[in-house]
Amino acid sequence: MSTNATGEPATAVISAKGLSRKERVGLHIHRGLDKKLSTVGIWAFRRTKGGIAKPWKADVLVLTTVGRRSGRERNVILQFFPDGDAMIVAAANGGEDANPAWYVNLKAEPAARVEVVGQTIQVRAEELPDEEAAVRWTRIEERDHAYERYTRATNRRIPVLRLVPTTKAS
């Protein structure tokens, strides 16, 4: 077994951000797969009308934003947390130090579209104030423990947004 400079097992080494080596490697793999498989994930989501996520008991959607510089539609598959008719999403970006592009696009243009359970819905994104975001974040972490790891992986505040339907589902 390899050890660090203090003689501790290498797997017990905690970074300044609070992640073990195993967690850092796991996040690195997760981020890489997300980037490489995003198109395939969206295709599978659409093909199964969201059923692809059922084995993981996750609620997922495809979010379509308008690129703030390109003006082109951008799609991303995201986990969401139901909030009445609305959907809560976290701009965790796998614990990266930068906000995800979809979040920056929504800040520039909050009108977007989601595909969820085989339906397409126009939405408007609202970033939650800190107090409300903290309450939602607790619920998000309870539902999916990976989000707790994301907070330890970054020093940035992870934005929490509510996607509010502006039209009926089609």
PDB file of C-alpha atoms in Angstrom:
ATOM      1  CA  MET A   1       0.000   0.000   0.000  1.00  0.00           C
ATOM      2  CA  SER A   2       1.396   3.422  -0.912  1.00  0.00           C
ATOM      3  CA  THR A   3       1.682   6.134   1.716  1.00  0.00           C
ATOM      4  CA  ASN A   4       1.932   9.912   1.671  1.00  0.00           C
ATOM      5  CA  ALA A   5       4.692  12.074   3.197  1.00  0.00           C
ATOM      6  CA  THR A   6       3.227  11.696   6.705  1.00  0.00           C
ATOM      7  CA  GLY A   7       3.059   7.906   6.410  1.00  0.00           C
ATOM      8  CA  GLU A   8      -0.759   7.746   6.051  1.00  0.00           C
ATOM      9  CA  PRO A   9      -2.253   5.424   3.446  1.00  0.00           C
ATOM     10  CA  ALA A  10      -2.563   7.345   0.147  1.00  0.00           C
ATOM     11  CA  THR A  11      -6.306   6.694  -0.030  1.00  0.00           C
ATOM     12  CA  ALA A  12      -6.758   8.539   3.281  1.00  0.00           C
ATOM     13  CA  VAL A  13      -5.166  11.739   1.978  1.00  0.00           C
ATOM     14  CA  ILE A  14      -7.660  14.588   2.064  1.00  0.00           C
ATOM     15  CA  SER A  15      -7.165  17.559  -0.248  1.00  0.00           C
ATOM     16  CA  ALA A  16      -7.504  21.145   0.908  1.00  0.00           C
ATOM     17  CA  LYS A  17     -11.051  20.996  -0.425  1.00  0.00           C
ATOM     18  CA  GLY A  18     -11.964  17.985   1.705  1.00  0.00           C
ATOM     19  CA  LEU A  19     -12.026  15.146  -0.826  1.00  0.00           C
ATOM     20  CA  SER A  20     -10.162  11.901  -0.493  1.00  0.00           C
ATOM     21  CA  ARG A  21      -8.023  10.742  -3.391  1.00  0.00           C
ATOM     22  CA  LYS A  22     -10.647   8.119  -4.257  1.00  0.00           C
ATOM     23  CA  GLU A  23     -13.370  10.801  -4.342  1.00  0.00           C
ATOM     24  CA  ARG A  24     -11.227  13.103  -6.516  1.00  0.00           C
ATOM     25  CA  VAL A  25     -10.571  10.280  -8.983  1.00  0.00           C
ATOM     26  CA  GLY A  26     -14.276   9.378  -8.988  1.00  0.00           C
ATOM     27  CA  LEU A  27     -15.284  12.973  -9.731  1.00  0.00           C
ATOM     28  CA  HIS A  28     -12.650  13.218 -12.474  1.00  0.00           C
ATOM     29  CA  ILE A  29     -14.053  10.088 -14.148  1.00  0.00           C
ATOM     30  CA  HIS A  30     -17.633  11.309 -13.650  1.00  0.00           C
ATOM     31  CA  ARG A  31     -16.873  14.696 -15.244  1.00  0.00           C
ATOM     32  CA  GLY A  32     -15.094  13.086 -18.184  1.00  0.00           C
ATOM     33  CA  LEU A  33     -17.945  10.671 -18.838  1.00  0.00           C
ATOM     34  CA  ASP A  34     -20.483  13.496 -18.584  1.00  0.00           C
ATOM     35  CA  LYS A  35     -18.659  15.449 -21.278  1.00  0.00           C
ATOM     36  CA  LYS A  36     -18.089  12.481 -23.582  1.00  0.00           C
ATOM     37  CA  LEU A  37     -21.499  10.835 -23.186  1.00  0.00           C
ATOM     38  CA  SER A  38     -23.745  13.895 -23.053  1.00  0.00           C
ATOM     39  CA  THR A  39     -25.023  13.481 -26.622  1.00  0.00           C
ATOM     40  CA  VAL A  40     -25.633   9.767 -26.097  1.00  0.00           C
ATOM     41  CA  GLY A  41     -27.394  10.477 -22.798  1.00  0.00           C
ATOM     42  CA  ILE A  42     -29.723  12.993 -24.434  1.00  0.00           C
ATOM     43  CA  TRP A  43     -30.458  10.552 -27.262  1.00  0.00           C
ATOM     44  CA  ALA A  44     -31.203   7.742 -24.758  1.00  0.00           C
ATOM     45  CA  PHE A  45     -33.324  10.076 -22.630  1.00  0.00           C
ATOM     46  CA  ARG A  46     -35.429  11.089 -25.617  1.00  0.00           C
ATOM     47  CA  ARG A  47     -35.678   7.528 -26.912  1.00  0.00           C
ATOM     48  CA  THR A  48     -36.944   6.233 -23.536  1.00  0.00           C
ATOM     49  CA  LYS A  49     -38.916   9.383 -22.595  1.00  0.00           C
ATOM     50  CA  GLY A  50     -36.783   9.685 -19.477  1.00  0.00           C
ATOM     51  CA  GLY A  51     -36.994   6.004 -18.557  1.00  0.00           C
ATOM     52  CA  ILE A  52     -33.222   5.640 -18.854  1.00  0.00           C
ATOM     53  CA  ALA A  53     -32.872   7.134 -15.333  1.00  0.00           C
ATOM     54  CA  LYS A  54     -35.393   4.856 -13.617  1.00  0.00           C
ATOM     55  CA  PRO A  55     -32.808   2.271 -12.424  1.00  0.00           C
ATOM     56  CA  TRP A  56     -31.095   5.077 -10.497  1.00  0.00           C
ATOM     57  CA  LYS A  57     -34.395   6.433  -9.163  1.00  0.00           C
ATOM     58  CA  ALA A  58     -33.448   9.868 -10.485  1.00  0.00           C
ATOM     59  CA  ASP A  59     -35.687  12.479 -12.066  1.00  0.00           C
ATOM     60  CA  VAL A  60     -33.968  13.826 -15.177  1.00  0.00           C
ATOM     61  CA  LEU A  61     -34.773  16.354 -17.852  1.00  0.00           C
ATOM     62  CA  VAL A  62     -33.206  17.766 -20.975  1.00  0.00           C
ATOM     63  CA  LEU A  63     -32.728  21.507 -20.636  1.00  0.00           C
ATOM     64  CA  THR A  64     -32.462  23.575 -23.822  1.00  0.00           C
ATOM     65  CA  THR A  65     -30.951  27.034 -23.428  1.00  0.00           C
ATOM     66  CA  VAL A  66     -29.766  29.614 -25.944  1.00  0.00           C
ATOM     67  CA  GLY A  67     -25.998  30.085 -26.036  1.00  0.00           C
ATOM     68  CA  ARG A  68     -25.213  33.565 -24.734  1.00  0.00           C
ATOM     69  CA  ARG A  69     -22.522  34.140 -27.368  1.00  0.00           C
ATOM     70  CA  SER A  70     -23.493  31.811 -30.209  1.00  0.00           C
ATOM     71  CA  GLY A  71     -27.261  32.285 -30.053  1.00  0.00           C
ATOM     72  CA  ARG A  72     -27.553  28.545 -30.823  1.00  0.00           C
ATOM     73  CA  GLU A  73     -29.630  26.067 -28.867  1.00  0.00           C
ATOM     74  CA  ARG A  74     -27.676  24.075 -26.302  1.00  0.00           C
ATOM     75  CA  ASN A  75     -28.968  20.860 -24.700  1.00  0.00           C
ATOM     76  CA  VAL A  76     -27.906  19.294 -21.441  1.00  0.00           C
ATOM     77  CA  ILE A  77     -29.306  16.417 -19.421  1.00  0.00           C
ATOM     78  CA  LEU A  78     -29.762  17.261 -15.734  1.00  0.00           C
ATOM     79  CA  GLN A  79     -31.106  15.720 -12.603  1.00  0.00           C
ATOM     80  CA  PHE A  80     -34.001  17.700 -11.170  1.00  0.00           C
ATOM     81  CA  PHE A  81     -35.990  17.728  -7.971  1.00  0.00           C
ATOM     82  CA  PRO A  82     -39.768  18.234  -8.244  1.00  0.00           C
ATOM     83  CA  ASP A  83     -41.219  21.367  -6.674  1.00  0.00           C
ATOM     84  CA  GLY A  84     -44.950  21.347  -7.406  1.00  0.00           C
ATOM     85  CA  ASP A  85     -45.260  22.176 -11.103  1.00  0.00           C
ATOM     86  CA  ALA A  86     -41.722  23.574 -11.097  1.00  0.00           C
ATOM     87  CA  MET A  87     -38.376  21.765 -11.141  1.00  0.00           C
ATOM     88  CA  ILE A  88     -35.338  22.514  -8.981  1.00  0.00           C
ATOM     89  CA  VAL A  89     -31.880  22.130 -10.555  1.00  0.00           C
ATOM     90  CA  ALA A  90     -28.454  22.691  -9.043  1.00  0.00           C
ATOM     91  CA  ALA A  91     -25.607  24.207 -11.051  1.00  0.00           C
ATOM     92  CA  ALA A  92     -23.140  21.845  -9.369  1.00  0.00           C
ATOM     93  CA  ASN A  93     -21.089  21.141 -12.516  1.00  0.00           C
ATOM     94  CA  GLY A  94     -19.700  18.002 -10.889  1.00  0.00           C
ATOM     95  CA  GLY A  95     -17.968  20.116  -8.247  1.00  0.00           C
ATOM     96  CA  GLU A  96     -15.927  22.079 -10.819  1.00  0.00           C
ATOM     97  CA  ASP A  97     -14.718  25.528  -9.790  1.00  0.00           C
ATOM     98  CA  ALA A  98     -16.643  27.198 -12.648  1.00  0.00           C
ATOM     99  CA  ASN A  99     -20.396  27.380 -13.111  1.00  0.00           C
ATOM    100  CA  PRO A 100     -21.763  25.202 -15.917  1.00  0.00           C
ATOM    101  CA  ALA A 101     -22.405  26.819 -19.318  1.00  0.00           C
ATOM    102  CA  TRP A 102     -26.145  26.139 -19.048  1.00  0.00           C
ATOM    103  CA  TYR A 103     -26.297  28.240 -15.881  1.00  0.00           C
ATOM    104  CA  VAL A 104     -24.457  31.160 -17.498  1.00  0.00           C
ATOM    105  CA  ASN A 105     -26.792  30.876 -20.508  1.00  0.00           C
ATOM    106  CA  LEU A 106     -29.852  30.989 -18.218  1.00  0.00           C
ATOM    107  CA  LYS A 107     -28.488  34.065 -16.440  1.00  0.00           C
ATOM    108  CA  ALA A 108     -28.254  35.803 -19.837  1.00  0.00           C
ATOM    109  CA  GLU A 109     -31.660  34.482 -21.034  1.00  0.00           C
ATOM    110  CA  PRO A 110     -33.895  32.871 -18.382  1.00  0.00           C
ATOM    111  CA  ALA A 111     -36.445  31.582 -20.916  1.00  0.00           C
ATOM    112  CA  ALA A 112     -35.713  27.956 -21.772  1.00  0.00           C
ATOM    113  CA  ARG A 113     -37.319  24.639 -22.636  1.00  0.00           C
ATOM    114  CA  VAL A 114     -37.311  21.318 -20.809  1.00  0.00           C
ATOM    115  CA  GLU A 115     -38.177  17.832 -21.923  1.00  0.00           C
ATOM    116  CA  VAL A 116     -39.441  15.697 -19.095  1.00  0.00           C
ATOM    117  CA  VAL A 117     -41.376  12.411 -19.115  1.00  0.00           C
ATOM    118  CA  GLY A 118     -41.959  12.679 -22.864  1.00  0.00           C
ATOM    119  CA  GLN A 119     -43.318  16.230 -22.665  1.00  0.00           C
ATOM    120  CA  THR A 120     -41.850  19.553 -23.772  1.00  0.00           C
ATOM    121  CA  ILE A 121     -42.429  22.533 -21.485  1.00  0.00           C
ATOM    122  CA  GLN A 122     -41.383  26.171 -21.816  1.00  0.00           C
ATOM    123  CA  VAL A 123     -39.884  27.416 -18.537  1.00  0.00           C
ATOM    124  CA  ARG A 124     -38.410  30.481 -16.939  1.00  0.00           C
ATOM    125  CA  ALA A 125     -35.393  30.064 -14.673  1.00  0.00           C
ATOM    126  CA  GLU A 126     -35.322  31.763 -11.281  1.00  0.00           C
ATOM    127  CA  GLU A 127     -32.236  31.603  -9.113  1.00  0.00           C
ATOM    128  CA  LEU A 128     -33.243  30.963  -5.522  1.00  0.00           C
ATOM    129  CA  PRO A 129     -32.176  33.430  -2.821  1.00  0.00           C
ATOM    130  CA  ASP A 130     -29.513  32.092  -0.446  1.00  0.00           C
ATOM    131  CA  GLU A 131     -31.903  31.183   2.386  1.00  0.00           C
ATOM    132  CA  GLU A 132     -34.290  29.257   0.132  1.00  0.00           C
ATOM    133  CA  ALA A 133     -31.389  27.678  -1.760  1.00  0.00           C
ATOM    134  CA  ALA A 134     -29.939  26.399   1.542  1.00  0.00           C
ATOM    135  CA  VAL A 135     -33.226  24.687   2.419  1.00  0.00           C
ATOM    136  CA  ARG A 136     -33.464  23.141  -1.059  1.00  0.00           C
ATOM    137  CA  TRP A 137     -29.810  22.111  -0.951  1.00  0.00           C
ATOM    138  CA  THR A 138     -30.428  20.070   2.188  1.00  0.00           C
ATOM    139  CA  ARG A 139     -33.241  18.231   0.392  1.00  0.00           C
ATOM    140  CA  ILE A 140     -31.080  17.735  -2.707  1.00  0.00           C
ATOM    141  CA  GLU A 141     -28.281  16.177  -0.642  1.00  0.00           C
ATOM    142  CA  GLU A 142     -30.785  13.899   1.120  1.00  0.00           C
ATOM    143  CA  ARG A 143     -32.039  12.665  -2.245  1.00  0.00           C
ATOM    144  CA  ASP A 144     -28.627  12.291  -3.913  1.00  0.00           C
ATOM    145  CA  HIS A 145     -25.509  12.083  -1.757  1.00  0.00           C
ATOM    146  CA  ALA A 146     -23.212  12.965  -4.688  1.00  0.00           C
ATOM    147  CA  TYR A 147     -24.178  16.625  -4.227  1.00  0.00           C
ATOM    148  CA  GLU A 148     -22.540  16.676  -0.796  1.00  0.00           C
ATOM    149  CA  ARG A 149     -19.301  15.669  -2.507  1.00  0.00           C
ATOM    150  CA  TYR A 150     -19.701  18.501  -5.022  1.00  0.00           C
ATOM    151  CA  THR A 151     -19.792  21.094  -2.242  1.00  0.00           C
ATOM    152  CA  ARG A 152     -16.558  19.707  -0.835  1.00  0.00           C
ATOM    153  CA  ALA A 153     -14.947  19.690  -4.291  1.00  0.00           C
ATOM    154  CA  THR A 154     -15.345  23.425  -4.932  1.00  0.00           C
ATOM    155  CA  ASN A 155     -15.027  26.721  -3.104  1.00  0.00           C
ATOM    156  CA  ARG A 156     -17.751  28.403  -5.145  1.00  0.00           C
ATOM    157  CA  ARG A 157     -21.365  28.800  -4.062  1.00  0.00           C
ATOM    158  CA  ILE A 158     -23.420  26.319  -6.075  1.00  0.00           C
ATOM    159  CA  PRO A 159     -26.476  28.106  -7.491  1.00  0.00           C
ATOM    160  CA  VAL A 160     -29.892  26.482  -7.104  1.00  0.00           C
ATOM    161  CA  LEU A 161     -32.562  27.368  -9.650  1.00  0.00           C
ATOM    162  CA  ARG A 162     -36.279  26.818 -10.020  1.00  0.00           C
ATOM    163  CA  LEU A 163     -37.541  26.134 -13.547  1.00  0.00           C
ATOM    164  CA  VAL A 164     -41.091  27.467 -13.593  1.00  0.00           C
ATOM    165  CA  PRO A 165     -43.382  26.338 -16.435  1.00  0.00           C
ATOM    166  CA  THR A 166     -44.668  29.196 -18.590  1.00  0.00           C
ATOM    167  CA  THR A 167     -46.770  26.997 -20.913  1.00  0.00           C
ATOM    168  CA  LYS A 168     -48.664  23.739 -20.606  1.00  0.00           C
ATOM    169  CA  ALA A 169     -46.817  20.531 -21.451  1.00  0.00           C
ATOM    170  CA  SER A 170     -47.093  19.236 -24.991  1.00  0.00           C
TER     171      SER A 170
END
